[in-house]
Coordinates of C-alpha atoms in Angstrom, one line a residue:
Chain E
M1398 CA 60.5 -141.0 92.6
Q1399 CA 61.8 -138.1 90.6
G1400 CA 59.4 -136.9 87.9
H1401 CA 61.0 -135.1 85.0
T1402 CA 59.3 -132.2 83.1
L1403 CA 59.2 -132.1 79.3
A1404 CA 60.2 -128.6 78.2
I1405 CA 58.5 -128.0 74.9
K1406 CA 60.7 -125.8 72.8
T1407 CA 59.8 -126.5 69.1
F1408 CA 56.9 -127.5 67.0
T1409 CA 58.5 -131.0 66.7
D1410 CA 58.6 -131.3 70.5
W1411 CA 54.9 -130.5 70.7
N1412 CA 54.0 -133.1 68.1
S1413 CA 56.2 -135.9 69.5
Q1414 CA 56.1 -135.3 73.2
V1415 CA 52.6 -134.0 73.7
L1416 CA 50.3 -135.1 70.8
S1417 CA 52.0 -138.4 70.1
N1418 CA 52.8 -139.3 73.7
P1419 CA 51.4 -142.8 74.6
K1420 CA 50.9 -141.5 78.2
P1421 CA 48.5 -138.8 79.2
V1422 CA 50.3 -135.4 79.3
I1423 CA 49.4 -132.4 81.4
V1424 CA 50.6 -129.3 79.6
D1425 CA 51.3 -126.0 81.5
F1426 CA 51.3 -122.8 79.4
Y1427 CA 53.3 -120.2 81.4
A1428 CA 55.6 -117.2 81.2
D1429 CA 58.5 -115.9 83.2
W1430 CA 56.6 -112.7 83.9
C1431 CA 53.5 -114.3 85.2
G1432 CA 53.1 -114.4 89.0
P1433 CA 50.2 -117.0 89.2
C1434 CA 52.2 -119.2 86.9
K1435 CA 55.1 -119.2 89.4
M1436 CA 52.7 -120.2 92.2
L1437 CA 51.1 -123.0 90.2
K1438 CA 54.3 -124.6 89.0
P1439 CA 55.5 -126.3 92.2
K1440 CA 52.0 -127.6 92.8
L1441 CA 52.0 -129.3 89.4
H1442 CA 55.5 -130.6 90.0
S1443 CA 54.4 -132.1 93.4
L1444 CA 51.3 -133.8 91.8
H1445 CA 53.5 -135.2 89.1
E1446 CA 56.0 -136.6 91.6
Q1447 CA 53.1 -138.3 93.4
S1448 CA 51.7 -139.8 90.2
Q1449 CA 54.1 -142.8 90.0
G1450 CA 54.8 -142.2 86.4
K1451 CA 51.2 -142.5 85.2
W1452 CA 51.3 -139.2 83.3
E1453 CA 53.8 -136.8 81.9
L1454 CA 54.2 -133.1 82.7
A1455 CA 55.1 -130.7 79.9
V1456 CA 55.7 -127.0 80.0
V1457 CA 55.3 -124.4 77.2
N1458 CA 56.8 -120.9 77.6
V1459 CA 54.4 -118.7 75.7
D1460 CA 57.2 -116.2 74.8
I1461 CA 58.9 -118.8 72.5
E1462 CA 58.6 -117.5 69.0
E1463 CA 58.4 -120.8 67.2
L1464 CA 55.4 -121.9 69.3
Q1465 CA 53.3 -118.8 68.8
Q1466 CA 50.6 -120.5 66.8
I1467 CA 50.2 -123.2 69.6
S1468 CA 50.4 -120.6 72.4
S1469 CA 47.8 -118.4 70.7
K1470 CA 45.4 -121.3 70.4
Y1471 CA 45.7 -122.6 74.0
A1472 CA 46.8 -119.6 76.1
N1473 CA 44.6 -116.9 74.5
K1474 CA 42.4 -116.5 77.6
G1475 CA 45.3 -116.0 79.9
I1476 CA 47.9 -117.9 81.8
P1477 CA 48.6 -120.2 83.5
A1478 CA 46.5 -122.3 81.2
V1479 CA 46.7 -126.1 81.9
Y1480 CA 45.5 -128.8 79.5
L1481 CA 45.2 -132.6 79.8
F1482 CA 46.0 -134.4 76.5
H1483 CA 45.7 -138.1 75.8
K1484 CA 46.6 -139.7 72.5
G1485 CA 46.5 -136.3 70.8
Q1486 CA 43.0 -135.4 72.2
E1487 CA 42.3 -132.5 74.6
I1488 CA 40.5 -134.0 77.6
S1489 CA 40.1 -131.1 79.9
N1490 CA 41.7 -127.7 80.9
F1491 CA 41.7 -125.1 83.5
L1492 CA 42.8 -121.5 83.8
G1493 CA 44.7 -119.8 86.6
N1494 CA 46.5 -120.8 89.8
N1495 CA 43.8 -123.3 90.9
E1496 CA 45.1 -126.0 93.2
A1497 CA 41.8 -127.8 93.4
K1498 CA 41.4 -128.0 89.6
A1499 CA 45.1 -129.2 89.3
K1500 CA 44.4 -132.0 91.7
E1501 CA 41.2 -133.0 89.8
M1502 CA 43.1 -133.0 86.5
A1503 CA 46.0 -135.1 88.0
T1504 CA 43.4 -137.6 89.4
K1505 CA 41.7 -137.8 86.0
A1506 CA 45.1 -138.3 84.3
T1507 CA 45.9 -141.3 86.5
T1508 CA 42.7 -143.1 85.4
L1509 CA 43.2 -142.7 81.7
Chain Q
M865 CA 50.0 -115.1 43.7
D866 CA 46.8 -116.1 45.4
I867 CA 45.0 -113.1 46.9
E868 CA 43.0 -114.5 49.7
Q869 CA 41.8 -112.4 52.6
E870 CA 39.7 -109.3 52.2
Y871 CA 39.2 -106.9 55.1
D872 CA 37.1 -103.8 55.7
L873 CA 40.1 -102.2 57.5
F874 CA 43.8 -103.2 57.3
V875 CA 46.0 -101.5 59.9
I876 CA 49.8 -101.2 59.3
G877 CA 51.5 -100.8 62.6
G878 CA 50.6 -102.3 66.0
G879 CA 51.5 -99.4 68.2
S880 CA 49.4 -97.0 70.2
G881 CA 47.4 -95.6 67.3
G882 CA 47.1 -98.7 65.2
L883 CA 46.0 -101.0 68.0
A884 CA 43.4 -98.4 69.3
C885 CA 41.9 -98.0 65.8
A886 CA 41.9 -101.7 65.0
K887 CA 40.2 -102.6 68.3
Q888 CA 37.6 -99.9 68.1
A889 CA 36.8 -100.7 64.4
A890 CA 36.3 -104.4 65.3
K891 CA 34.1 -103.4 68.2
L892 CA 31.9 -101.5 65.7
G893 CA 31.6 -104.6 63.5
A894 CA 34.2 -104.1 60.9
K895 CA 36.3 -107.0 59.6
V896 CA 39.8 -105.9 60.7
A897 CA 43.4 -107.1 60.4
L898 CA 46.6 -105.6 61.7
A899 CA 50.2 -106.1 60.7
D900 CA 53.0 -105.4 63.1
F901 CA 56.6 -106.1 62.4
V902 CA 59.7 -104.8 64.2
K903 CA 62.7 -104.3 62.0
P904 CA 65.7 -105.0 64.4
S905 CA 67.8 -102.0 65.3
P906 CA 71.3 -101.8 63.7
L907 CA 72.5 -103.6 66.8
G908 CA 69.9 -106.3 66.5
T909 CA 67.4 -105.3 69.2
K910 CA 63.8 -106.3 68.6
W911 CA 60.6 -106.5 70.5
G912 CA 57.0 -107.6 70.4
L913 CA 53.5 -106.2 69.7
G914 CA 52.6 -102.8 71.1
G915 CA 54.7 -100.2 69.4
T916 CA 57.3 -97.7 70.6
C917 CA 55.5 -96.6 73.8
V918 CA 55.2 -100.1 75.2
N919 CA 58.5 -101.6 74.1
V920 CA 61.1 -98.8 73.8
G921 CA 59.4 -95.6 75.0
C922 CA 57.1 -94.4 77.7
I923 CA 56.8 -97.7 79.7
P924 CA 60.4 -98.8 80.1
K925 CA 61.4 -95.1 80.4
K926 CA 59.0 -94.4 83.3
L927 CA 60.0 -97.6 85.1
M928 CA 63.7 -96.8 84.8
H929 CA 63.1 -93.2 85.8
F930 CA 61.3 -94.5 88.9
A931 CA 64.2 -96.8 89.7
A932 CA 66.5 -93.8 89.7
T933 CA 64.3 -91.7 91.9
L934 CA 64.2 -94.5 94.4
G935 CA 67.9 -94.3 94.6
E936 CA 67.8 -90.6 95.4
L937 CA 65.2 -91.2 98.1
R938 CA 67.8 -93.0 100.2
H939 CA 69.2 -89.7 101.5
D940 CA 65.7 -88.6 102.5
Q941 CA 65.2 -92.0 104.2
V942 CA 68.2 -91.6 106.4
E943 CA 67.1 -88.1 107.6
A944 CA 63.5 -89.4 108.1
G945 CA 64.9 -91.8 110.6
W946 CA 65.3 -95.1 108.8
I947 CA 68.3 -97.2 110.1
D948 CA 70.7 -99.1 108.0
T949 CA 69.8 -97.4 104.7
Q950 CA 73.0 -97.4 102.6
V951 CA 73.1 -94.3 100.5
D952 CA 76.1 -95.6 98.6
S953 CA 74.8 -99.0 97.7
K954 CA 75.1 -100.1 94.1
H955 CA 72.4 -100.6 91.5
N956 CA 71.8 -103.9 89.8
W957 CA 71.1 -103.1 86.2
E958 CA 70.4 -106.7 85.2
K959 CA 67.7 -107.1 87.8
M960 CA 66.0 -103.8 86.7
V961 CA 66.1 -104.7 83.0
E962 CA 64.8 -108.2 83.6
N963 CA 61.8 -106.9 85.5
V964 CA 61.2 -104.1 83.0
N965 CA 61.5 -106.5 80.1
N966 CA 59.2 -109.1 81.7
H967 CA 56.6 -106.4 82.2
I968 CA 56.8 -105.4 78.6
R969 CA 56.5 -109.1 77.5
K970 CA 53.3 -109.3 79.7
L971 CA 51.9 -106.3 77.8
N972 CA 52.9 -107.8 74.4
F973 CA 51.0 -111.0 75.4
G974 CA 48.0 -109.0 76.6
Y975 CA 47.8 -107.0 73.4
K976 CA 48.0 -110.2 71.3
N977 CA 45.2 -111.8 73.2
Q978 CA 43.1 -108.6 73.0
L979 CA 43.3 -108.7 69.2
L980 CA 42.4 -112.4 69.3
R981 CA 39.4 -111.9 71.5
Q982 CA 38.2 -108.9 69.5
D983 CA 38.5 -110.9 66.2
V984 CA 41.3 -108.7 64.8
K985 CA 43.5 -110.9 62.6
Y986 CA 47.1 -110.3 63.6
Y987 CA 50.0 -110.7 61.2
N988 CA 53.5 -110.5 62.6
K989 CA 54.7 -109.6 59.1
L990 CA 56.2 -106.6 57.3
A991 CA 53.6 -104.8 55.2
E992 CA 54.1 -103.0 51.9
F993 CA 51.7 -101.5 49.4
I994 CA 51.1 -103.2 46.1
D995 CA 48.3 -100.9 45.2
A996 CA 45.8 -98.8 47.1
N997 CA 43.8 -101.8 48.2
T998 CA 46.4 -104.6 48.2
I999 CA 49.1 -105.2 50.7
K1000 CA 52.1 -107.6 50.5
L1001 CA 53.1 -109.2 53.8
T1002 CA 56.5 -110.7 54.4
D1003 CA 57.4 -112.7 57.5
N1004 CA 60.8 -113.1 59.1
K1005 CA 61.5 -116.2 57.0
G1006 CA 60.8 -114.3 53.8
Q1007 CA 57.5 -116.0 53.0
I1008 CA 55.0 -113.7 51.3
E1009 CA 51.2 -113.5 51.4
T1010 CA 48.9 -110.9 50.0
V1011 CA 45.7 -109.3 51.4
R1012 CA 43.1 -106.9 50.2
A1013 CA 41.2 -104.2 52.1
K1014 CA 38.7 -101.5 51.4
T1015 CA 40.3 -99.1 53.8
I1016 CA 43.9 -99.0 55.0
L1017 CA 45.4 -97.2 58.0
I1018 CA 49.1 -96.4 58.1
A1019 CA 50.3 -96.2 61.8
V1020 CA 53.9 -97.1 61.4
G1021 CA 55.3 -94.5 63.8
G1022 CA 59.0 -93.7 63.8
R1023 CA 62.5 -94.8 64.7
P1024 CA 65.5 -93.0 66.1
S1025 CA 67.6 -91.1 63.5
Y1026 CA 71.4 -90.9 63.4
P1027 CA 73.7 -88.0 62.7
E1028 CA 75.0 -88.3 59.2
N1029 CA 78.5 -87.0 59.5
I1030 CA 80.1 -90.0 61.3
P1031 CA 81.1 -93.1 59.4
N1032 CA 79.7 -96.4 60.6
I1033 CA 77.8 -94.6 63.4
Q1034 CA 75.0 -97.1 63.5
N1035 CA 77.3 -99.8 64.7
L1036 CA 79.1 -97.7 67.2
V1037 CA 76.2 -96.1 69.2
I1038 CA 73.0 -97.2 70.8
T1039 CA 69.7 -95.5 70.7
S1040 CA 66.6 -95.6 72.8
D1041 CA 65.7 -98.7 70.8
D1042 CA 68.6 -100.5 72.4
L1043 CA 68.9 -98.9 75.9
F1044 CA 65.9 -100.5 77.5
W1045 CA 66.9 -104.0 76.4
L1046 CA 70.7 -103.8 77.2
Q1047 CA 71.7 -106.9 79.1
E1048 CA 74.6 -105.0 80.8
N1049 CA 74.8 -101.7 82.4
P1050 CA 76.0 -99.2 79.7
G1051 CA 78.6 -97.7 82.1
K1052 CA 80.1 -94.3 81.5
T1053 CA 77.7 -92.8 78.9
L1054 CA 77.8 -89.9 76.5
V1055 CA 74.3 -88.9 75.5
I1056 CA 74.1 -86.9 72.3
G1057 CA 71.1 -84.7 71.9
A1058 CA 68.9 -82.3 73.8
S1059 CA 65.5 -83.8 73.3
Y1060 CA 63.4 -85.1 76.1
V1061 CA 64.6 -88.6 75.2
A1062 CA 68.2 -87.5 75.7
L1063 CA 67.5 -85.7 79.0
E1064 CA 65.2 -88.4 80.4
C1065 CA 67.7 -91.2 79.6
G1066 CA 70.7 -89.3 80.7
G1067 CA 68.8 -88.4 83.8
F1068 CA 68.0 -91.9 85.0
L1069 CA 71.4 -93.3 83.9
H1070 CA 73.0 -90.8 86.2
G1071 CA 70.4 -91.5 88.9
I1072 CA 71.3 -95.2 89.1
G1073 CA 75.0 -94.3 89.6
N1074 CA 76.5 -94.0 86.1
E1075 CA 78.8 -91.2 85.0
V1076 CA 76.9 -89.3 82.4
A1077 CA 77.7 -86.5 80.0
I1078 CA 75.2 -84.9 77.7
M1079 CA 76.4 -83.2 74.5
V1080 CA 74.0 -80.6 73.2
R1081 CA 74.3 -78.6 70.0
S1082 CA 72.3 -75.5 71.1
I1083 CA 69.2 -75.3 73.3
L1084 CA 67.5 -77.9 75.5
L1085 CA 64.0 -79.2 74.7
R1086 CA 63.4 -77.3 71.5
G1087 CA 59.7 -76.5 71.3
F1088 CA 59.2 -76.5 75.0
D1089 CA 59.1 -73.4 77.2
Q1090 CA 62.7 -72.3 77.4
E1091 CA 62.6 -70.8 80.9
M1092 CA 61.5 -74.3 82.1
A1093 CA 64.0 -76.1 79.9
E1094 CA 66.9 -74.0 81.4
K1095 CA 65.8 -74.8 84.9
I1096 CA 65.6 -78.5 84.0
G1097 CA 69.1 -78.4 82.7
Q1098 CA 70.3 -76.4 85.7
Y1099 CA 68.9 -79.0 88.1
M1100 CA 70.5 -81.8 86.2
E1101 CA 73.9 -80.0 86.3
E1102 CA 73.6 -79.4 90.0
K1103 CA 73.0 -83.1 90.4
G1104 CA 76.3 -83.9 88.7
I1105 CA 75.4 -84.5 85.1
R1106 CA 77.9 -82.9 82.8
F1107 CA 76.7 -80.9 79.9
I1108 CA 79.0 -80.4 76.9
K1109 CA 77.3 -77.3 75.4
G1110 CA 77.5 -75.9 71.9
S1111 CA 78.9 -79.1 70.4
V1112 CA 78.3 -82.0 68.1
P1113 CA 80.6 -85.0 67.8
D1114 CA 83.2 -84.8 65.1
M1115 CA 84.2 -88.4 65.3
I1116 CA 83.3 -91.6 67.2
E1117 CA 85.6 -94.6 67.1
A1118 CA 85.8 -98.0 68.8
T1119 CA 88.9 -98.4 71.0
E1120 CA 90.8 -101.7 71.4
D1121 CA 88.8 -102.7 74.5
N1122 CA 85.5 -101.9 72.7
K1123 CA 85.0 -98.5 74.4
R1124 CA 84.1 -95.4 72.4
K1125 CA 86.5 -92.6 71.7
V1126 CA 84.5 -89.4 71.0
T1127 CA 86.0 -86.3 69.5
W1128 CA 84.4 -82.9 69.3
I1129 CA 85.3 -79.3 68.8
I1130 CA 84.6 -76.4 71.2
N1131 CA 85.8 -72.9 70.5
G1132 CA 88.0 -74.2 67.7
Q1133 CA 89.7 -76.6 70.2
K1134 CA 89.6 -80.3 69.6
Q1135 CA 88.4 -82.3 72.7
E1136 CA 88.3 -86.1 73.1
E1137 CA 87.2 -88.5 75.7
I1138 CA 86.6 -92.2 76.2
F1139 CA 83.1 -93.5 77.1
D1140 CA 81.8 -97.0 77.6
T1141 CA 78.6 -96.2 75.6
V1142 CA 77.4 -93.5 73.3
L1143 CA 73.6 -93.0 73.2
V1144 CA 72.3 -91.0 70.3
A1145 CA 69.0 -89.2 70.9
T1146 CA 69.0 -86.4 68.3
G1147 CA 65.6 -87.1 66.7
R1148 CA 63.2 -89.6 65.2
V1149 CA 62.3 -90.3 61.6
S1150 CA 59.0 -91.5 60.3
D1151 CA 59.2 -95.2 59.4
T1152 CA 57.6 -94.9 55.9
Q1153 CA 60.5 -95.6 53.6
K1154 CA 59.8 -99.2 52.8
L1155 CA 56.0 -99.0 52.5
N1156 CA 56.1 -98.2 48.7
L1157 CA 54.0 -95.1 49.4
D1158 CA 55.3 -93.3 46.3
K1159 CA 53.9 -96.0 44.1
V1160 CA 50.4 -95.7 45.5
G1161 CA 50.5 -91.9 45.5
V1162 CA 50.4 -91.2 49.3
K1163 CA 52.1 -87.8 49.7
M1164 CA 54.8 -87.2 52.3
N1165 CA 56.9 -84.3 53.3
K1166 CA 60.7 -84.4 52.7
N1167 CA 61.2 -86.1 56.0
G1168 CA 58.9 -89.0 55.2
K1169 CA 56.0 -87.8 57.3
I1170 CA 52.7 -88.4 55.7
L1171 CA 50.6 -85.4 54.8
C1172 CA 47.0 -85.7 56.2
S1173 CA 44.0 -83.5 56.5
A1174 CA 42.4 -82.9 59.9
D1175 CA 40.3 -86.1 59.3
D1176 CA 43.4 -88.2 58.9
K1177 CA 42.9 -88.8 55.2
T1178 CA 46.0 -89.0 53.0
S1179 CA 46.2 -88.0 49.4
V1180 CA 44.6 -91.3 48.5
A1181 CA 40.9 -91.6 49.2
N1182 CA 40.9 -94.9 51.0
I1183 CA 44.2 -94.6 52.9
F1184 CA 44.4 -92.9 56.3
A1185 CA 47.4 -92.3 58.6
I1186 CA 47.7 -91.5 62.3
G1187 CA 50.3 -91.1 65.0
D1188 CA 54.0 -90.3 64.8
C1189 CA 54.2 -90.9 61.1
V1190 CA 52.0 -88.0 60.2
E1191 CA 53.2 -84.4 59.8
G1192 CA 52.1 -82.0 62.4
R1193 CA 51.0 -84.5 65.0
P1194 CA 52.4 -84.5 68.6
E1195 CA 54.5 -87.6 69.1
L1196 CA 52.5 -88.9 72.0
T1197 CA 50.7 -92.1 72.8
P1198 CA 47.4 -90.7 74.2
T1199 CA 46.8 -88.5 71.2
A1200 CA 47.5 -91.4 68.8
I1201 CA 45.1 -93.6 70.7
K1202 CA 42.3 -91.1 70.8
C1203 CA 42.8 -90.2 67.2
G1204 CA 42.6 -93.9 66.2
Q1205 CA 39.4 -94.4 68.2
L1206 CA 37.8 -91.3 66.7
L1207 CA 38.8 -92.4 63.2
A1208 CA 37.2 -95.8 63.7
N1209 CA 34.0 -94.0 64.9
R1210 CA 33.9 -91.9 61.8
L1211 CA 34.5 -94.8 59.5
Y1212 CA 32.2 -97.3 61.1
N1213 CA 29.7 -95.5 63.3
N1214 CA 28.8 -92.3 61.5
G1215 CA 30.8 -90.3 64.0
N1216 CA 32.0 -86.8 63.0
E1217 CA 34.3 -85.8 65.8
L1218 CA 37.8 -84.9 64.7
M1219 CA 40.8 -85.2 67.0
S1220 CA 41.7 -82.0 68.8
Y1221 CA 45.3 -81.3 69.7
E1222 CA 44.6 -78.2 71.7
F1223 CA 45.7 -78.1 75.3
V1224 CA 47.1 -81.6 75.4
A1225 CA 48.9 -82.2 78.7
T1226 CA 52.3 -83.8 78.7
T1227 CA 55.1 -84.5 81.2
V1228 CA 58.9 -84.8 80.7
F1229 CA 60.3 -87.3 83.2
T1230 CA 63.7 -85.7 83.7
P1231 CA 65.3 -86.0 87.2
L1232 CA 63.1 -83.0 88.2
E1233 CA 59.9 -83.6 86.4
Y1234 CA 58.1 -81.1 84.2
G1235 CA 54.4 -81.0 83.4
C1236 CA 52.9 -78.6 80.9
I1237 CA 49.6 -77.8 79.2
G1238 CA 49.1 -75.3 76.4
Y1239 CA 51.3 -72.5 75.3
S1240 CA 54.9 -71.9 76.2
E1241 CA 55.7 -68.3 77.1
E1242 CA 57.5 -67.9 73.7
D1243 CA 54.5 -69.3 71.8
A1244 CA 52.0 -67.2 73.7
I1245 CA 54.0 -64.0 73.1
K1246 CA 54.3 -64.9 69.4
K1247 CA 50.6 -65.7 69.0
F1248 CA 49.0 -63.0 71.1
G1249 CA 51.6 -60.4 71.9
E1250 CA 53.5 -59.7 75.1
E1251 CA 51.0 -57.0 76.2
K1252 CA 48.1 -59.3 75.8
I1253 CA 49.3 -61.9 78.4
T1254 CA 50.2 -61.9 82.1
V1255 CA 52.7 -64.4 83.4
Y1256 CA 52.4 -65.6 87.0
H1257 CA 55.4 -67.4 88.6
S1258 CA 56.5 -69.0 91.8
I1259 CA 59.5 -70.8 93.2
F1260 CA 58.6 -73.3 95.9
K1261 CA 60.1 -76.1 97.9
P1262 CA 58.2 -79.4 98.5
L1263 CA 57.6 -79.9 102.3
E1264 CA 59.2 -83.4 102.1
W1265 CA 62.4 -81.9 100.9
N1266 CA 63.1 -80.5 104.3
Y1267 CA 64.5 -83.7 105.7
F1268 CA 67.6 -83.9 103.6
E1269 CA 69.4 -80.5 103.6
M1270 CA 70.9 -80.9 100.2
H1271 CA 67.6 -80.4 98.4
S1272 CA 67.5 -76.9 96.9
G1273 CA 64.8 -74.4 97.9
E1274 CA 64.9 -72.9 94.5
S1275 CA 64.6 -75.6 92.0
C1276 CA 60.9 -76.2 91.9
F1277 CA 58.9 -73.7 89.8
A1278 CA 55.4 -73.0 88.7
K1279 CA 54.2 -70.7 85.9
L1280 CA 50.8 -69.8 84.6
I1281 CA 50.2 -67.8 81.4
V1282 CA 47.0 -65.9 81.3
L1283 CA 45.3 -64.2 78.4
N1284 CA 44.4 -60.7 79.7
D1285 CA 41.2 -60.3 77.6
N1286 CA 39.2 -63.2 79.1
R1287 CA 41.6 -64.2 81.9
R1288 CA 41.8 -67.7 80.6
I1289 CA 44.8 -69.8 81.6
I1290 CA 46.4 -70.7 78.3
G1291 CA 49.7 -72.0 79.6
F1292 CA 50.4 -74.2 82.6
H1293 CA 53.9 -75.1 83.6
Y1294 CA 55.0 -77.1 86.7
L1295 CA 58.5 -78.2 87.5
G1296 CA 58.6 -80.4 90.6
P1297 CA 58.0 -83.9 92.0
H1298 CA 55.2 -86.0 90.6
A1299 CA 54.6 -83.6 87.7
G1300 CA 52.5 -86.0 85.8
E1301 CA 50.1 -86.6 88.7
V1302 CA 50.0 -82.9 89.4
T1303 CA 49.3 -81.8 85.9
Q1304 CA 46.7 -84.3 84.7
G1305 CA 43.8 -82.8 86.7
Y1306 CA 44.5 -79.3 85.6
A1307 CA 44.2 -80.4 82.0
V1308 CA 40.5 -80.9 82.4
A1309 CA 40.1 -77.3 83.8
I1310 CA 42.2 -75.7 81.1
K1311 CA 40.4 -77.5 78.3
M1312 CA 37.2 -76.2 79.8
G1313 CA 38.5 -72.6 79.7
V1314 CA 39.3 -72.0 83.3
T1315 CA 40.3 -68.5 84.3
K1316 CA 42.9 -67.3 86.7
E1317 CA 40.2 -66.1 89.0
Q1318 CA 38.6 -69.5 89.1
F1319 CA 42.0 -71.0 90.0
D1320 CA 42.4 -68.4 92.8
S1321 CA 39.0 -69.1 94.2
T1322 CA 39.9 -72.8 94.4
V1323 CA 41.0 -73.9 97.9
G1324 CA 44.4 -75.7 97.8
I1325 CA 45.1 -79.1 99.3
H1326 CA 47.7 -78.6 102.1
P1327 CA 50.5 -79.5 102.3
T1328 CA 51.1 -80.3 98.7
C1329 CA 53.2 -79.0 95.8
S1330 CA 50.1 -78.8 93.6
E1331 CA 48.5 -76.1 95.8
E1332 CA 51.1 -73.7 94.5
L1333 CA 49.2 -73.5 91.3
V1334 CA 46.0 -72.1 92.8
Q1335 CA 47.9 -69.7 95.1
V1336 CA 50.4 -68.1 92.7
T1337 CA 50.2 -64.3 92.8
A1338 CA 53.6 -63.0 91.8
V1339 CA 53.6 -61.5 88.3
K1340 CA 56.7 -61.9 86.2
G1341 CA 58.3 -58.6 85.5
I1342 CA 56.9 -57.1 88.6
D1343 CA 57.3 -59.5 91.5
D1344 CA 60.0 -62.0 92.5
A1345 CA 59.0 -65.6 92.0
Q1346 CA 60.7 -66.4 95.3
K1347 CA 58.6 -65.8 98.4
E1348 CA 60.4 -63.9 101.1
G1349 CA 61.0 -64.9 104.7
C1350 CA 60.9 -68.3 106.4

């Protein structure tokens, strides 16, 4: 099953596709210049493909000007920064290219 | 208008000086805010937090200079035995720029996070004085807010200036503000200027395979040792960079296919040529025009540079200024950083150390690099008198240059200027590979007052270029700089 990724580009996208999403959303804060981000991305994609549609995967490029306030809040300790949201609430998060934590988060997302 | 926030220190400008002072002040417990806003260049180029060095100066310059030197190394590679090295392969500008820009964005991000972690409030807004304690902040959508602060630091740096005699020049040429963010190779380029910006940029553009001409009005690297400057120019000419000497452009026009037709006059004769790009590097101007400094009484010289005392105070008691925007300061990142940190210490930790600009080491990253500390020969003669100094000099050839036969045995050069009275080395000049790395260590010794005899008693590391400096014996005016024999 092909999972599709939600590319968050505007403030409106963030509100509607992450905070207001009826399904749990795993959000990946990344940048094009970030090596560990590049390594984590395919792992998140693969977990998403195996999830059978139970949760959504969203990505936020921290260099996007309009999203600076959001990026500053969630990515201020570094990137990749990955958050699990459900019904507008932040459930959990992890920092860095951490496959084990990604799996843990994906499992949690399926149970919500 | 609601005046909300109040800070101990408000820093205008998020470059080398501003960031250093803000972070240090916050560390010492002050409530600090910083405003950084990049006014786009006339061609629309803009960038993030970090100032000139990070975005349109030292960092991209050094990366591009390095890219060019890698190209030159191909010839050495062949002679050192590597197979399949293509000395004529082309350079991919887009790939280099993408990597350089990504690194810069990583730095922008890092600085933003540093400010956040150290509790420095960051405003990406254009600041302007309302009075000596009140600042108006405007964002890129025109929205305004006002803040108050007990102490204000101006660290706005500078921007490239343009020659005034050519109509519409700002839309016809690029400057260093644009070069490092160009999405396409600038092609056949005319560089106007003889500053280190002009020579460094012209140098690496040629090194990556572009046709480059450099138009200079009179001398190269004004303010630097002129014997060294001439050798730098000579090396660049030998490499194939064309110098158009004794000239300034008379006219620059866009052609039908968007190239640039440049006209200039030499010996009364009009010359003209078509270039893909014209890069102007004739100087920089302090970025103080829109701050409203006249209204608050901060005095500037006629070029907009702020007048400060040795403790960085302006003519207004609670307003300080550091870095490129201040008269008399070297336009360098490390001095701005140190100055900012010392200022924070004096303001918030009872420190009393003032910034010293004596014996600051620098390096010019021209195709053949030049590192220097202290006095140029001209300045030493002017200050002390020719009879009071001894100049030692040496021409040398790096060992590694012996693979590829086209390397010159006469380009690299070292010079020490010694004060006869106390034998202190007051001028250090090195023209050769890895000049920055070679020069840095000697800066410690020179600041400590090292003598020529102490240099001579130091055993050199062999085989290196640096060892030349502790072995030079030839005296200028008596001995040849060139060693004899094989």
